[in-house]
Tab-separated table of C-alpha atoms and ligand atoms in Angstrom:
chain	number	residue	atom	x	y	z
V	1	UNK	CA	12.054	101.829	-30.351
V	2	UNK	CA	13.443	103.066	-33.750
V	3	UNK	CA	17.095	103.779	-33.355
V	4	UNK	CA	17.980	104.216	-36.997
V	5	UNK	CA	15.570	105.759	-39.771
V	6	UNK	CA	16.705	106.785	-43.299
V	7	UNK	CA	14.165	107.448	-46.217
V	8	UNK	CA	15.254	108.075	-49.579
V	9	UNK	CA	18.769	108.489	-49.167
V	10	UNK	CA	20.767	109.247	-52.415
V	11	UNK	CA	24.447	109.996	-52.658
V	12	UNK	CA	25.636	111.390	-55.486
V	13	UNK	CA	29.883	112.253	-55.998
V	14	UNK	CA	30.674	114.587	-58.821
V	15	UNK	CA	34.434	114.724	-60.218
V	16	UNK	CA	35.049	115.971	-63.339
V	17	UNK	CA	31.933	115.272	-65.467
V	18	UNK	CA	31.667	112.506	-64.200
V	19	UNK	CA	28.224	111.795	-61.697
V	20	UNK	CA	28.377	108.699	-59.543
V	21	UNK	CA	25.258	107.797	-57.847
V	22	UNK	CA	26.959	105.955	-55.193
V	23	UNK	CA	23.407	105.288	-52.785
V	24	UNK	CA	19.947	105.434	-54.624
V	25	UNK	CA	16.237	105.949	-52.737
V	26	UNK	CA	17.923	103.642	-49.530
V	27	UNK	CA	15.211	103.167	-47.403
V	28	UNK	CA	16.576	101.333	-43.952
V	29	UNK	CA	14.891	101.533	-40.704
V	30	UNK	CA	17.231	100.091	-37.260
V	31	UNK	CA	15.097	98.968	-34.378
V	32	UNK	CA	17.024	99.017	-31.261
V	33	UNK	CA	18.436	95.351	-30.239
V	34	UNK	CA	19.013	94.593	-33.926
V	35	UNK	CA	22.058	93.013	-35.239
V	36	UNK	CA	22.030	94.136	-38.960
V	37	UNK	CA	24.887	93.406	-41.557
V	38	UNK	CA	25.185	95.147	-45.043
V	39	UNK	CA	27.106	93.504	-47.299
V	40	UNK	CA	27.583	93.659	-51.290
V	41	UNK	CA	30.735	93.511	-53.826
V	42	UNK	CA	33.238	96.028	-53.796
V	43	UNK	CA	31.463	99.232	-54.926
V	44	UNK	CA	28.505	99.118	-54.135
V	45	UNK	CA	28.200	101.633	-51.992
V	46	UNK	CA	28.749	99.984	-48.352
V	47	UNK	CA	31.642	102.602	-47.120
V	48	UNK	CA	28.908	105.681	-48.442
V	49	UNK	CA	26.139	103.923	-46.682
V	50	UNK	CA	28.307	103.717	-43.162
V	51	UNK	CA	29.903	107.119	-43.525
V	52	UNK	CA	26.260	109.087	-43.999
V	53	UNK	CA	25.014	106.722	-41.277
V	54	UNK	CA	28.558	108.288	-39.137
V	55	UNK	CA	27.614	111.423	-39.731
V	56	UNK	CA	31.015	111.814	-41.623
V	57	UNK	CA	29.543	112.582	-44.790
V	58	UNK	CA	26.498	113.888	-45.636
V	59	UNK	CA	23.198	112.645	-48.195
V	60	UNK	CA	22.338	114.345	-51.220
V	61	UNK	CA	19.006	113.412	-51.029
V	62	UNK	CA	16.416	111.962	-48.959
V	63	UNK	CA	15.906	111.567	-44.736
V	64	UNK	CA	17.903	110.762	-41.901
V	65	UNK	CA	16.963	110.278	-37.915
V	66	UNK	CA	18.665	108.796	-35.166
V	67	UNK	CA	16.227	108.027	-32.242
V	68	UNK	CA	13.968	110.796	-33.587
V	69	UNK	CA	16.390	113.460	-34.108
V	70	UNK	CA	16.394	114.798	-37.814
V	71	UNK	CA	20.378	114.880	-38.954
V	72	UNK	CA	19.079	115.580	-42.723
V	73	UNK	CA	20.911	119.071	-42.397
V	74	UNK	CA	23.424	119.465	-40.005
V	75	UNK	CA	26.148	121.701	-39.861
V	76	UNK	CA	29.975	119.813	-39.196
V	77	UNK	CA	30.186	121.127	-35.914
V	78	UNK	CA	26.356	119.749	-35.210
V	79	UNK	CA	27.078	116.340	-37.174
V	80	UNK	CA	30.126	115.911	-35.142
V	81	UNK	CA	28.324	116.582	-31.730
V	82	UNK	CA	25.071	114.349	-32.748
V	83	UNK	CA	28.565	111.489	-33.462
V	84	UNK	CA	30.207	111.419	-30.444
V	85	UNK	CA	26.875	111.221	-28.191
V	86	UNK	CA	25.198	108.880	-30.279
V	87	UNK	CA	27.389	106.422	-32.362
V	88	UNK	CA	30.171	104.094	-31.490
V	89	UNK	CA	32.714	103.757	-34.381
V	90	UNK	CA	34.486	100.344	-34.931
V	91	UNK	CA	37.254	100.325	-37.929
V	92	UNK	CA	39.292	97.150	-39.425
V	93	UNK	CA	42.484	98.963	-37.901
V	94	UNK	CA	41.569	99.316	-34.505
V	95	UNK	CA	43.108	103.074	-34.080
V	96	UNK	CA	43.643	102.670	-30.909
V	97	UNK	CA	46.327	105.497	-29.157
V	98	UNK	CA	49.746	103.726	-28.477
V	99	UNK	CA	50.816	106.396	-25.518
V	100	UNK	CA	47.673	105.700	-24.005
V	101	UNK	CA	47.024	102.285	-21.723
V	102	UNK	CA	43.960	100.049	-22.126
V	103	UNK	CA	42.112	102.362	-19.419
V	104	UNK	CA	42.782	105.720	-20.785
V	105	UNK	CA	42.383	104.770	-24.396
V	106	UNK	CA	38.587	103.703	-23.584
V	107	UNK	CA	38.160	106.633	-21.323
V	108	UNK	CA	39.262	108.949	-24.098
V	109	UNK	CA	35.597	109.864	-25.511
V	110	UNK	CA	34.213	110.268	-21.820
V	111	UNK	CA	36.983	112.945	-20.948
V	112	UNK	CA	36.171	114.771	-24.137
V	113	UNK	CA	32.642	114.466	-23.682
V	114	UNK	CA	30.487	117.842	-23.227
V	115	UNK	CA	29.144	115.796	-20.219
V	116	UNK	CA	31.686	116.312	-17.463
V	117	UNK	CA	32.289	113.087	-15.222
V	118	UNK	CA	33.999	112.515	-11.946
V	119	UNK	CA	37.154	110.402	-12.139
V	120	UNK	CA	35.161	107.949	-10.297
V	121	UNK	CA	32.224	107.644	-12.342
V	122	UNK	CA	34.567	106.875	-15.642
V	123	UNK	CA	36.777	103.924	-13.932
V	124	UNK	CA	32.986	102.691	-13.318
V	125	UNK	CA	32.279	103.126	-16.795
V	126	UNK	CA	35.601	102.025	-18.096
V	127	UNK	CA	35.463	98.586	-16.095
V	128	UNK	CA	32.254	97.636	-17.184
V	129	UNK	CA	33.202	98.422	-20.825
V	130	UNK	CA	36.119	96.121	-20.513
V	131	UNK	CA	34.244	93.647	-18.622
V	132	UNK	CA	31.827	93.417	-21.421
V	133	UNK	CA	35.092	92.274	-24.005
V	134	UNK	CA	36.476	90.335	-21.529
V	135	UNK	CA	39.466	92.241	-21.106
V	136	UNK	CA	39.189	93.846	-17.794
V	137	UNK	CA	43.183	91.628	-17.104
V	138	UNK	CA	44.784	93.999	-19.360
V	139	UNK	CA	43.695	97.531	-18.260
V	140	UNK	CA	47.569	99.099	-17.645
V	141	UNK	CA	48.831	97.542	-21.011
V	142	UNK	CA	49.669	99.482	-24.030
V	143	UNK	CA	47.925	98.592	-27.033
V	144	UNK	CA	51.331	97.289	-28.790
V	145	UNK	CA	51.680	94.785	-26.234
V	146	UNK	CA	48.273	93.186	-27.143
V	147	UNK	CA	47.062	90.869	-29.814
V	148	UNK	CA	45.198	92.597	-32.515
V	149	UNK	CA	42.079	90.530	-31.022
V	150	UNK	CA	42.502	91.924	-27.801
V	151	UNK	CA	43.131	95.114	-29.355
V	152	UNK	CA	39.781	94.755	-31.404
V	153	UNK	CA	37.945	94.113	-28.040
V	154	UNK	CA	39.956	97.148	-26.782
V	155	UNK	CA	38.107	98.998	-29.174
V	156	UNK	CA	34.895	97.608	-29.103
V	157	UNK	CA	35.049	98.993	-25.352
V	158	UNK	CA	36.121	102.044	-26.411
V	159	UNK	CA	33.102	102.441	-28.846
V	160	UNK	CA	30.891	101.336	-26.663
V	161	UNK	CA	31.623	103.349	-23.471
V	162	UNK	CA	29.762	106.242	-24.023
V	163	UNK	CA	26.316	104.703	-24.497
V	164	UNK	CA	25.742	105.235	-28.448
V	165	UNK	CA	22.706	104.439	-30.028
V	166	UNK	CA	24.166	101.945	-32.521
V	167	UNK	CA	27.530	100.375	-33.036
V	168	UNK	CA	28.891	100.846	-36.484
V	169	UNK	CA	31.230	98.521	-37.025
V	170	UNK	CA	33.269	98.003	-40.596
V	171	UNK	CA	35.142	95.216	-41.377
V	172	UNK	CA	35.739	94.547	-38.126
V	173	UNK	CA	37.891	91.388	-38.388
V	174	UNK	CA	39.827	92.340	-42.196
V	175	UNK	CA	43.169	92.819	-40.089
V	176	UNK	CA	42.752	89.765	-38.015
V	177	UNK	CA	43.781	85.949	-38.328
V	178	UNK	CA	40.412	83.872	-38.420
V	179	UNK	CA	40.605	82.858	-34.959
V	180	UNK	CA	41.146	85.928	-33.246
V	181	UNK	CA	38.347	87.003	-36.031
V	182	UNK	CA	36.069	84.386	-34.445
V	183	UNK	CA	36.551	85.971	-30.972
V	184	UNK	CA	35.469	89.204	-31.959
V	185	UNK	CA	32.756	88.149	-34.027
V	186	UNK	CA	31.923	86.326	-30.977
V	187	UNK	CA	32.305	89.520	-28.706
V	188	UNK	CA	29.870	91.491	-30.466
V	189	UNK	CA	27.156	88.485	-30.657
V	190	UNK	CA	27.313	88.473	-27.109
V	191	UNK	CA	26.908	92.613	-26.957
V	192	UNK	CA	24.194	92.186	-29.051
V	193	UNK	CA	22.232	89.429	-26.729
V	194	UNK	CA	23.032	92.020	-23.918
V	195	UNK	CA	21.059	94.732	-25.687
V	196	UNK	CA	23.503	96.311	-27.783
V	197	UNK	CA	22.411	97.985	-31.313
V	198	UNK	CA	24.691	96.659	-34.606
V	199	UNK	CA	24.955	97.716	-37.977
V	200	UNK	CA	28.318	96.127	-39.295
V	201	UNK	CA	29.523	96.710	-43.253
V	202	UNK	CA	31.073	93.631	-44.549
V	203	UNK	CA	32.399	92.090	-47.615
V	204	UNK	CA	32.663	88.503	-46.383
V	205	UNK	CA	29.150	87.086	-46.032
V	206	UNK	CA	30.374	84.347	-43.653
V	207	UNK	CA	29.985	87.310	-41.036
V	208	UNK	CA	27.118	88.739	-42.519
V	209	UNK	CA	25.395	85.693	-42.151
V	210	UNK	CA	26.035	85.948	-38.198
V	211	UNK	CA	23.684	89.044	-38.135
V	212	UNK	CA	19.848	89.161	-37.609
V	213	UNK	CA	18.833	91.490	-40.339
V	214	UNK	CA	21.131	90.553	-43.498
V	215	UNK	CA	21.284	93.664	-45.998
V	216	UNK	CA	22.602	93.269	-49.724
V	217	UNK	CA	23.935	96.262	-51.106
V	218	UNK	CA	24.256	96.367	-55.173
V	219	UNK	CA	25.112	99.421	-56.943
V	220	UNK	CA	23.805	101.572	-54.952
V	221	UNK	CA	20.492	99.740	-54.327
V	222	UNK	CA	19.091	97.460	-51.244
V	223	UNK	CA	17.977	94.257	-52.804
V	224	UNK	CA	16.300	92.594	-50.256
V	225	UNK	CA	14.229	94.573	-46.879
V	226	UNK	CA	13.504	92.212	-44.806
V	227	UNK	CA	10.271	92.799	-42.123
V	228	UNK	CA	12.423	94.786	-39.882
V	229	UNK	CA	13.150	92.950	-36.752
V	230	UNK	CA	12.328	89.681	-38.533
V	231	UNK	CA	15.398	87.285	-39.099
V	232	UNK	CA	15.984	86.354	-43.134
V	233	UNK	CA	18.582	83.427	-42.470
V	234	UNK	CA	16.556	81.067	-44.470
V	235	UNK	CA	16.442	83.644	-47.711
V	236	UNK	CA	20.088	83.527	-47.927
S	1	ADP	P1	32.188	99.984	-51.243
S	1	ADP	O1	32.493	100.493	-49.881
S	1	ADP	O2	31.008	99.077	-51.299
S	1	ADP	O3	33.380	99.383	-51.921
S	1	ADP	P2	31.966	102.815	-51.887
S	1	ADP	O4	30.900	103.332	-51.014
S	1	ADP	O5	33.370	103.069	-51.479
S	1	ADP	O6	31.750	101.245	-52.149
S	1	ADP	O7	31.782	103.435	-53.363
S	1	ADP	C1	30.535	103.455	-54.058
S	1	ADP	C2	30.710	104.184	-55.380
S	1	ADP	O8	30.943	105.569	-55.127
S	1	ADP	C3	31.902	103.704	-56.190
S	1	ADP	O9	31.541	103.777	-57.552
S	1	ADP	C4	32.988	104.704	-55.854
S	1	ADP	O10	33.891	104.810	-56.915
S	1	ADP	C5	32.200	105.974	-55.670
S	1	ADP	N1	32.825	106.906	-54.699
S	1	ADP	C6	33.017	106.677	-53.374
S	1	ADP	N2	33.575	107.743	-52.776
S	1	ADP	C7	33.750	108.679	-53.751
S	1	ADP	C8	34.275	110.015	-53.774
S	1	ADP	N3	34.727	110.635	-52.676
S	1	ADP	N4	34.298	110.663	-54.965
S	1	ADP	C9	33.825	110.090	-56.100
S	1	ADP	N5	33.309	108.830	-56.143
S	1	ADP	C10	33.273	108.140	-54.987
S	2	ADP	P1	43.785	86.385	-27.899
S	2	ADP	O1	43.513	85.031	-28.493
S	2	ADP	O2	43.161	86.594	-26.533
S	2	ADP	O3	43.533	87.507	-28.845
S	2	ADP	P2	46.506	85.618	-28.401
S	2	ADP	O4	46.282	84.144	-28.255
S	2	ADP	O5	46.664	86.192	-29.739
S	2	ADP	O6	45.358	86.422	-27.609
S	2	ADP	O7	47.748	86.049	-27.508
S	2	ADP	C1	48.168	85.260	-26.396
S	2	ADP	C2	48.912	86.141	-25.405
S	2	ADP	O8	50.077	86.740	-26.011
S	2	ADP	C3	48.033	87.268	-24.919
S	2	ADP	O9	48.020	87.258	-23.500
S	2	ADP	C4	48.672	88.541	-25.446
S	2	ADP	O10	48.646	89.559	-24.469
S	2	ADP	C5	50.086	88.131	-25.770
S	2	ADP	N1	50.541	88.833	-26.983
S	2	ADP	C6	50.062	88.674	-28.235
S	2	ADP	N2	50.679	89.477	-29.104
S	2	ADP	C7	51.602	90.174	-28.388
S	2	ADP	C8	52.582	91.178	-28.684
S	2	ADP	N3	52.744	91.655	-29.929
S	2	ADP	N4	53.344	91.672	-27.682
S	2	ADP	C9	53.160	91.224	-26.431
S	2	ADP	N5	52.270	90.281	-26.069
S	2	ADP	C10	51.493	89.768	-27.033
């Protein structure tokens, strides 16, 4: 099953007279169950790539689906509907609500969803979210009171609960000491194994060695496209 499928995607920003063609002809296709990483120099075009893939910023050029459904076009409102039903969002700072405990801040997306739920069916949702991070001890703390680790994983719960098609995580450990960067590299390896879809942007390549599919952004350009599906560890 295709979850991810982007042909020809340009972005080009215009300021001043000045044209920057920030993605060029990216072709990327995202099978569900992959674990992909994207990775390049500072530049290159990695945050374009992951905000078009978002839907928080739209191509200038080429195709876009996400399982099947043509996003080429959308209007904001659309784009932002299409977001919160189909992708799971997972920053460097973990943006987490302070007022809000563990349980409400991974709740948050099903109580705004267009989808009503009983009260009953999101604590079931919520505490299997939490039991996938490991952090189902910790449901009635704030977020201040955590690690940034454990708020990561907080997070992580929070992006996953609503069932997206793909996780797109960015820089998911740059605020985090290595060890607590270890866990949640950890944490998504094992969401992965369970199923889960991955695209993570990265500049440090010993985490985007961890993934499946490794991606090399450069100026704009993929340089190597692996068989899709097909691990590339050995190329590296
Ligand atoms: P990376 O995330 O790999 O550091 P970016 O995607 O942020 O790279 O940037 C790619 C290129 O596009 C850079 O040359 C950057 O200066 C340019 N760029 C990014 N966003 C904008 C913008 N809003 N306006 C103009 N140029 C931009
Ligand atoms: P982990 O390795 O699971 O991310 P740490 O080893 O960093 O957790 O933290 C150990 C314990 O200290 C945890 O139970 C955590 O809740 C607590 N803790 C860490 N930072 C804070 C903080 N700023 N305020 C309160 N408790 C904290």
């Amino acid at each position: 099953e295709i979850k991810i499928q982007m042909r020809g995607i340009a972005k080009v920003f215009e300021t001043d007279e000045l044209e920057t063609h920030a993605l060029k002809n990216i072709d990327l296709t995202i099978y569900a169950g992959d674990y992909v990483s994207i990775s390049g120099p500072s530049g290159c075009g990695k945050s374009t790539l992951l905000s078009i893939l978002g839907l928080l910023d739209m191509p200038s050029g080429g195709e876009y689906t996400i399982e099947g459904v043509n996003v080429t076009e959308l209007s904001l409102d659309q784009a932002a509907e299409i977001r919160n039903a189909k992708i799971g969002f997972i920053f460097q700072s973990f943006n987490l609500i302070d007022e809000l405990s563990v349980f409400d801040n991974v709740a948050l997306p099903l109580r705004y969803s267009s989808e009503k739920m009983s009260e009953q069916a999101i604590t079931e949702r919520v505490n299997e979210c939490l039991q996938a991070v490991d952090m189902t001890h910790r449901t009635g703390h704030k977020p201040n009171q955590l690690s940034g680790g454990q708020q990561q994983r907080i997070a992580i719960a929070r992006a996953l609960v609503a069932k997206p098609a793909i996780l797109l995580v960015d820089e998911p450990t740059g605020n985090l000491d290595s060890k607590s960067g270890d866990q949640v590299m950890d944490t998504l390896e094992q969401l992965n194994k369970n199923g889960t879809t991955i695209c993570m942007v990265t500049h440090d390549p010993r985490y985007a060695n961890m993934a499946d599919i490794q991606l090399k952004l450069l100026d704009g350009s993929i340089l190597t496209t692996p068989v899709p599906g097909a691990s590339i560890k050995e190329a590296v």
